[in-house]
Coordinates of C-alpha atoms in Angstrom, one line a residue:
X1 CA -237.4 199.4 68.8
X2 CA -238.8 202.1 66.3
X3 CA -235.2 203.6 66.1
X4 CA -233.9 200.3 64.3
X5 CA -237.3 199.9 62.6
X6 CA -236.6 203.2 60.7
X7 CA -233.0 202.3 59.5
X8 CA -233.7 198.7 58.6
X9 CA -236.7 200.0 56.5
X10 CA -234.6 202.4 54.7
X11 CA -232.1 200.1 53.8
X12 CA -234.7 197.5 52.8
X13 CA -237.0 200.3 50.8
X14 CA -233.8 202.8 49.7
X15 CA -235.5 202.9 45.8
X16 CA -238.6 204.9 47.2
X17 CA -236.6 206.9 49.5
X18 CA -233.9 207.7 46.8
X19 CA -235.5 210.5 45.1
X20 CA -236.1 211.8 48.1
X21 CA -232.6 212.2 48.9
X22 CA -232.1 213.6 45.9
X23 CA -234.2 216.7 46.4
X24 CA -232.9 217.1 49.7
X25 CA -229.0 217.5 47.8
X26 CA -230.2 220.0 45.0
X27 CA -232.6 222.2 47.5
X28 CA -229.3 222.4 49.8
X29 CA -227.1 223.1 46.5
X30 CA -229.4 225.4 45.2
X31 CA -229.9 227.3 48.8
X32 CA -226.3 227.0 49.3
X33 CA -225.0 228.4 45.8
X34 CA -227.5 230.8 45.9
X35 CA -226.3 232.3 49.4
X36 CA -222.9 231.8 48.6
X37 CA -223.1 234.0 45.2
X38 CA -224.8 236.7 47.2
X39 CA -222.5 236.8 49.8
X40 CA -220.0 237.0 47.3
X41 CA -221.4 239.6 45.5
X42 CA -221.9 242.5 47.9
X43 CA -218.5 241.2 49.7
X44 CA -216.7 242.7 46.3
X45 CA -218.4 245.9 47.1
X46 CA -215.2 246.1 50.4
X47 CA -212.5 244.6 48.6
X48 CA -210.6 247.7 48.6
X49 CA -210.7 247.5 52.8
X50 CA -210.6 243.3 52.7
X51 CA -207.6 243.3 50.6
X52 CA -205.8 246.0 52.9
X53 CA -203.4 245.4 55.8
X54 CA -204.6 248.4 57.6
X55 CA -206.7 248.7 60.9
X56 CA -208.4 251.9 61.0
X57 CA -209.5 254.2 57.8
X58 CA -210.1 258.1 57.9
X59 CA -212.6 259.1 55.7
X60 CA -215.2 261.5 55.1
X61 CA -217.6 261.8 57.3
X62 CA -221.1 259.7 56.7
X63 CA -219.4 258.1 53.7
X64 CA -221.9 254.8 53.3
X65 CA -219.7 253.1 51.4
X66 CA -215.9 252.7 51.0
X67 CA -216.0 253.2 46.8
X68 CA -218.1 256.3 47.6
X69 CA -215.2 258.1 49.7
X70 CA -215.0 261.8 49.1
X71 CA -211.7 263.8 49.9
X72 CA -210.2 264.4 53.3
X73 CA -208.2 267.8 54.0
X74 CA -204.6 267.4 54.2
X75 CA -204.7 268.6 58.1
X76 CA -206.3 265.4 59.1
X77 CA -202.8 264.0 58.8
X78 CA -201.9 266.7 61.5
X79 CA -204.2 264.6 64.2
X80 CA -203.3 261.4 63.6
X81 CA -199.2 262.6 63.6
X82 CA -200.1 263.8 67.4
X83 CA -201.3 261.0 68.5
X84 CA -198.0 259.3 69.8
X85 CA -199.8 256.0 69.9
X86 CA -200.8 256.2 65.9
X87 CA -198.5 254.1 63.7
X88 CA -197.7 253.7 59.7
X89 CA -200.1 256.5 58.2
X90 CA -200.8 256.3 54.8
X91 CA -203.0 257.8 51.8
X92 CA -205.3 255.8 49.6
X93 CA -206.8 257.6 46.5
X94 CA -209.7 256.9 44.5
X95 CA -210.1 258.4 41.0
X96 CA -212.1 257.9 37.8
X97 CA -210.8 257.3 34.0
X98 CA -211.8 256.7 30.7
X99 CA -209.6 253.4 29.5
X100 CA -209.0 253.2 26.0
X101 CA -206.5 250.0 24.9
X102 CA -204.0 251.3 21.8
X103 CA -205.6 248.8 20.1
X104 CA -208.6 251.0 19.2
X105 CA -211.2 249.5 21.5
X106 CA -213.8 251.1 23.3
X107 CA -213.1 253.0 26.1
X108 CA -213.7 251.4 29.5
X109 CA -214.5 253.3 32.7
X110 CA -212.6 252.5 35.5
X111 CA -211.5 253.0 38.9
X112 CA -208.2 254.5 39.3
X113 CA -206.7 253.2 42.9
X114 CA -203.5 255.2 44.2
X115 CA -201.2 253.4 46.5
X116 CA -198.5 254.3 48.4
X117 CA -195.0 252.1 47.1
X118 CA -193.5 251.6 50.3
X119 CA -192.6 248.0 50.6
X120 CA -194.7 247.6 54.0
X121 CA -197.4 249.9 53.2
X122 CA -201.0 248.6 53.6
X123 CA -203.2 249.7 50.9
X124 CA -204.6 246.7 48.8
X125 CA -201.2 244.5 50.3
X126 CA -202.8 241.0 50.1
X127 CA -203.0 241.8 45.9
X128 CA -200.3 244.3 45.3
X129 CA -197.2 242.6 46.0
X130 CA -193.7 244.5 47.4
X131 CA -191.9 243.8 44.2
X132 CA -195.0 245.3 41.5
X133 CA -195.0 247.8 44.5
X134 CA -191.6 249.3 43.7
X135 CA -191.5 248.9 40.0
X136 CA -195.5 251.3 40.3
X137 CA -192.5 254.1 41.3
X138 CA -192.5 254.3 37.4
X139 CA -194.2 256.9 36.2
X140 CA -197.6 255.9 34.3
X141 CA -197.0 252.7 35.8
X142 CA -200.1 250.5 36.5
X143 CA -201.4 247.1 37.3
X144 CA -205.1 245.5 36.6
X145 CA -206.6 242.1 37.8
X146 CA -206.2 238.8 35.6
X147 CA -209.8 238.9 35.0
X148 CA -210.3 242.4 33.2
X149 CA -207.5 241.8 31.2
X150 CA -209.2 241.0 28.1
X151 CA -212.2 244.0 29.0
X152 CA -209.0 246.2 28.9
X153 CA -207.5 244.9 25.9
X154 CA -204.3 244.7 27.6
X155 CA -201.5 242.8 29.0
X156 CA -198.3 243.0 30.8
X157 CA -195.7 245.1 29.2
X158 CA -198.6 247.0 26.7
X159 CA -199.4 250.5 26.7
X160 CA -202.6 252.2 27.3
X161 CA -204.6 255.4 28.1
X162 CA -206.3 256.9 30.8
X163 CA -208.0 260.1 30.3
X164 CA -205.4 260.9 27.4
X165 CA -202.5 259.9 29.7
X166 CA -200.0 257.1 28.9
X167 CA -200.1 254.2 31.0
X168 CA -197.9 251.5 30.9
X169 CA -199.3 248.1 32.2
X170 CA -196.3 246.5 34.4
X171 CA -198.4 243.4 35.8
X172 CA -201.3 241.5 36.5
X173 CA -203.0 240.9 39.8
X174 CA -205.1 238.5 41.5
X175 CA -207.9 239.4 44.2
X176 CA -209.6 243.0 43.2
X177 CA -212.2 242.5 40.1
X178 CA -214.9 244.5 41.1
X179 CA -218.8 244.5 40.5
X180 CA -219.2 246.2 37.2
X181 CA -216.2 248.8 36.4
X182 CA -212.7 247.8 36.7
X183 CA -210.2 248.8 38.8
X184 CA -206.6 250.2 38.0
X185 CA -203.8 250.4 40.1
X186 CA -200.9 252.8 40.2
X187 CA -198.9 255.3 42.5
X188 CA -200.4 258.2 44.4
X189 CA -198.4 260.0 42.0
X190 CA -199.6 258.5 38.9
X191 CA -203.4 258.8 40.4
X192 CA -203.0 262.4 40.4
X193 CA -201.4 262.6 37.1
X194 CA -204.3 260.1 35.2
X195 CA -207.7 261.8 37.3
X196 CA -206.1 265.5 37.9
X197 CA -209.0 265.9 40.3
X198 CA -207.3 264.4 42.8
X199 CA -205.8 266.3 45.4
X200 CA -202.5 267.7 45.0
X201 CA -202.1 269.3 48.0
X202 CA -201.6 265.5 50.1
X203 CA -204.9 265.0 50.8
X204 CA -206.3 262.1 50.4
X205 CA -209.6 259.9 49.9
X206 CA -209.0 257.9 52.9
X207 CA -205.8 257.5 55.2
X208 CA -204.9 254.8 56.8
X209 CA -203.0 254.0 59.7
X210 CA -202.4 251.6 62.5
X211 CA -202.5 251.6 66.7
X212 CA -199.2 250.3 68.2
X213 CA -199.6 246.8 69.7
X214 CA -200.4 246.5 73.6
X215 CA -202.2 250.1 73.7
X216 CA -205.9 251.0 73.9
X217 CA -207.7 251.5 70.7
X218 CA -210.8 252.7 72.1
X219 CA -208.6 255.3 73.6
X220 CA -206.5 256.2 70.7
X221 CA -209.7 256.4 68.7
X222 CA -212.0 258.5 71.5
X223 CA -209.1 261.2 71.4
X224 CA -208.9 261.5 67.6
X225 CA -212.8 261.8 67.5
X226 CA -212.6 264.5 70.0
X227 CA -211.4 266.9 66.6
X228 CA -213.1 264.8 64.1
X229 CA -216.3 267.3 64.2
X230 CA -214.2 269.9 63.4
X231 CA -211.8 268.4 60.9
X232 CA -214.7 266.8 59.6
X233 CA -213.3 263.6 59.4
X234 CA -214.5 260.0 60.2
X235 CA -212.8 257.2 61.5
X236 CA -213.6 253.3 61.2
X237 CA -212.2 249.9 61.5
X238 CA -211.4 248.2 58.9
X239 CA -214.3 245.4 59.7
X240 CA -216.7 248.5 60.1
X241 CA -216.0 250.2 56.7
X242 CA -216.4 246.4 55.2
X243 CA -219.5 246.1 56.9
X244 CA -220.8 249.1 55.6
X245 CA -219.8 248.7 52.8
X246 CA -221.6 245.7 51.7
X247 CA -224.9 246.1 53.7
X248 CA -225.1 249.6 51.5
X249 CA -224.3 247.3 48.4
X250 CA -226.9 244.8 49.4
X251 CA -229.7 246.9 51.5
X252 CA -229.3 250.1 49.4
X253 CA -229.1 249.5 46.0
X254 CA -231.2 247.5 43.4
X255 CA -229.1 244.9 42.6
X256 CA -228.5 243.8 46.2
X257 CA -232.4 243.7 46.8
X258 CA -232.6 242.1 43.3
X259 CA -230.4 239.4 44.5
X260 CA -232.1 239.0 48.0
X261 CA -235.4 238.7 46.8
X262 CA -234.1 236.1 43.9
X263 CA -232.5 233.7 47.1
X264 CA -235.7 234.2 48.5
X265 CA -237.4 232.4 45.5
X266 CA -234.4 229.5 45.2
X267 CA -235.1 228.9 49.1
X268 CA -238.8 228.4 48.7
X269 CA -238.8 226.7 45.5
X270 CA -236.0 224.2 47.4
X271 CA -237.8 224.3 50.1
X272 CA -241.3 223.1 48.2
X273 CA -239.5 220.3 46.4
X274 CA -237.7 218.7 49.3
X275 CA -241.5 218.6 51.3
X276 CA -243.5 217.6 48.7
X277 CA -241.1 214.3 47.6
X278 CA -240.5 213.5 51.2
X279 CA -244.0 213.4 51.5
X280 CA -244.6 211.7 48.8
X281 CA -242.1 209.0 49.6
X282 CA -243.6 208.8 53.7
X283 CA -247.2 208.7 51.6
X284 CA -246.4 205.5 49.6
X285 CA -245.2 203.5 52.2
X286 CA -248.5 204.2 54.8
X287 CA -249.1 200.9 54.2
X288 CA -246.3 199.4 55.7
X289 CA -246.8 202.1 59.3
X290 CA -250.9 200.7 59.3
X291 CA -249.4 197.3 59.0
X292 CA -247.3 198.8 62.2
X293 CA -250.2 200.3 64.2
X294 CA -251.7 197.3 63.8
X295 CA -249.4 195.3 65.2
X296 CA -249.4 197.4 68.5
X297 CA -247.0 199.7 67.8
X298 CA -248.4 203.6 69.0
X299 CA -248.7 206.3 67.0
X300 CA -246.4 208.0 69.4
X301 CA -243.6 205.3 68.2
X302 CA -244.3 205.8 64.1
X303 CA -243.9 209.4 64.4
X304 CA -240.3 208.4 65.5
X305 CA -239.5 206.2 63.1
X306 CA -240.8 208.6 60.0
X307 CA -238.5 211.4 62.1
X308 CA -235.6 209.4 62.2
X309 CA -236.1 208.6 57.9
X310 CA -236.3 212.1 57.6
X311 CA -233.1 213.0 59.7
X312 CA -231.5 209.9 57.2
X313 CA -232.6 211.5 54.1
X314 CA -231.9 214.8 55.1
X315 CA -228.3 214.2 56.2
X316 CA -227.5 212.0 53.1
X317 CA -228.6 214.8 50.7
X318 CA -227.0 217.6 52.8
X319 CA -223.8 215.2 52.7
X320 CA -224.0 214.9 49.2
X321 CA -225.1 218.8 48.7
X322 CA -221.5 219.5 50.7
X323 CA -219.4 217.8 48.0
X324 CA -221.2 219.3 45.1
X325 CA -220.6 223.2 46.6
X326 CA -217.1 222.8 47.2
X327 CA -217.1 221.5 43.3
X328 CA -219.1 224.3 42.4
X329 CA -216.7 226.7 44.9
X330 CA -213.8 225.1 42.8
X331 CA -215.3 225.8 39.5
X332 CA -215.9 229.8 40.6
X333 CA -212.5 230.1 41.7
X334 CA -211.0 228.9 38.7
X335 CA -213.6 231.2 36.6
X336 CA -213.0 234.1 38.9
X337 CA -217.6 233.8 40.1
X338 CA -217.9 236.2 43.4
X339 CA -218.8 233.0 45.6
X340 CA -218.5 232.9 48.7
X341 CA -219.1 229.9 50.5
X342 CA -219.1 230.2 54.1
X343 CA -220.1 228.4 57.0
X344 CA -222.9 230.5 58.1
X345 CA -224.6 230.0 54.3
X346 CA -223.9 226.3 54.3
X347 CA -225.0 225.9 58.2
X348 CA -228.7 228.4 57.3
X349 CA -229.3 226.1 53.9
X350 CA -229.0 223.0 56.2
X351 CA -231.0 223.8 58.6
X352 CA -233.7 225.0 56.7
X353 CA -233.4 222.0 54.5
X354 CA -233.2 219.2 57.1
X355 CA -236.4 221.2 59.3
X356 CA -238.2 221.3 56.3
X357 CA -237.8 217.5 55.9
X358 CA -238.6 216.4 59.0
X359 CA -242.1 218.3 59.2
X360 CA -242.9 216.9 55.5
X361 CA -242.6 213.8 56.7
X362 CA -244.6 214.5 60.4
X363 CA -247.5 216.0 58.3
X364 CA -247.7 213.4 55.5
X365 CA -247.5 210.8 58.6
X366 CA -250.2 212.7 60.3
X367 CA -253.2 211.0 57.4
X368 CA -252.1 207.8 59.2
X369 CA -254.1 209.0 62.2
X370 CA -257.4 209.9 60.2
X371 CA -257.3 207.0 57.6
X372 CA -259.0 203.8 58.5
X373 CA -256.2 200.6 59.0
X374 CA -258.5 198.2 56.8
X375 CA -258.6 200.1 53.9
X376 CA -254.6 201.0 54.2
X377 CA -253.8 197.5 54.6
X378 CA -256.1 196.4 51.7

């Protein structure tokens, strides 16, 4: 009986539960967004790994995260050439530059990111496509994302310079706008030639390469680690160097625990809302559950009709919270906003916001049991 109870007296008495509802949606929408920008956020700190193709990276070794990659000696390329079961090795190069548009605009600091221009190759693939690929070949040829555009001062077919070298912008991308700096794409040749730090000699900041379908990784990977102590060189997946990547961006440095410790706030400040209008709500109708007790019913059975409103109000906020994140995902995407919004956020905010509902309404239910009925029913 007390689950139809608690439906028909929602429908009948949905004004006093409405506001209700609506702090339920924004505490989800406000956990959610919050979770998904962070998430988003440090996840920018591995887009150079999430936007390869490749499986495994050699890199320096301790290197915490994948922007902070020093150089590898040219003879790691002898190890991973002996291993028979090693497939399409490549170099990835990361260099510095000072970018200053020929229109006479500040200079810019940025990234420089070498790729090799092999139609298949795997560096930064899923934003590089084959086509600006081959025409990087160009000398002083260079791409940038869509976003920094107007921080550069530059679009396709202009002319720039980086570190007093000529650069010639041949295209826009979509998919690598980083944190703070901005990254620029070119050739491993044209690297060398803009940040003449780089290695000349073909080593590289990381290489990449591939295990040939139907062997043993683990295998492949415990005999190249065998030298790897005396190259001093370091080998991960690609998931592990993300990984790393973005717990060092969001454990190690002050704007991850900034951000952390701000989504801390949003949850408790969602969390304080939805309990304090749910109780609220349960409080103004104690009436009606005295008029219940008194009619028999046991305090056993109102504490599951107050749990079933909750689960109602919670699930119709978290329903409407749903639509309005994938608006808001919509609106980042369009504005280029790190925002991630996965399952694992949305799943977290709606449990904490639908627990914290139900035990708002159990405690404010609980002054039922020490209230006199006559003076509730007066």
């Amino acid at each position: 009986m007390a689950v139809p109870i608690a439906r028909k007296t929602l429908l009948y008495e949905w004004r006093r539960f409405l506001p209700a509802v609506a702090a339920v949606a924004f505490s989800g929408l406000l956990m959610t967004a919050q979770g998904a920008l962070l998430l988003g956020i440090v996840s920018a700190n591995s887009l150079y790994v999430s936007q390869s193709n490749a499986d495994y990276w050699v890199g320096y070794p301790g290197t915490q995260s994948v922007e902070l990659g020093r150089t590898v000696k040219v003879g790691v390329l002898t190890n991973l050439y002996s291993e028979p079961l090693v497939s399409h090795i490549e170099p990835l190069l990361l260099g510095s530059g000072d970018w200053r548009a020929t229109g006479g605009n500040g200079g810019v600091s940025v990234t420089v990111v070498g790729v090799d221009t092999q139609a298949d190759s795997a560096g930064l693939a899923r934003v590089v496509s084959p086509d600006l690929r081959d025409q990087l070949r160009e000398p002083g040829a260079v791409v940038v994302d869509a976003s920094d555009s107007d921080k550069l001062s530059a679009k396709p077919g202009d002319r720039a310079e980086v570190n007093g070298h000529t650069v010639h912008v041949i295209g826009l991308i979509d998919g690598l706008r980083g944190l703070g700096g901005v990254n620029v794409v070119s050739s491993l040749d044209t690297a060398r030639m803009l940040d003449q730090a780089l290695p000349d000699d073909g080593a590289a900041t990381y290489f990449l390469f591939d295990v040939k379908a139907g062997s043993d990784p683990s295998a492949v990977i415990a005999r190249l680690n065998r030298r790897a102590s005396v190259e001093r060189f370091e080998i991960w997946p690609s998931g592990q160097l993300a990984s790393m990547s973005t717990n060092y961006m969001l454990f190690d440095s002050g704007a991850g625990i900034a951000f952390i410790f701000a989504t801390l706030i949003a949850a408790t400040i969602g969390a304080l809302i939805t309990s304090q209008t749910l109780m609220a709500a349960v409080a103004g109708a104690l009436p009606q559950y005295a008029t219940l007790r008194a009619l028999g019913v046991p305090f056993g059975g109102l504490r599951t009709i107050v749990a079933e409103q909750a689960a109602w109000v919670g699930i119709s906020g978290l329903i409407i919270s749903g639509g309005l994140s994938l608006l808001i995902a919509l609106i980042a995407r369009v504005y280029k906003v790190p925002f991630v919004l996965d399952g694992i956020v949305v799943l977290l905010a709606s449990l904490v916001v639908l627990v914290v509902a139900i035990l708002a309404c159990l405690l404010a239910i609980h002054r039922l049991r020490q209230a006199d009925p006559a003076s509730l029913l007066r």
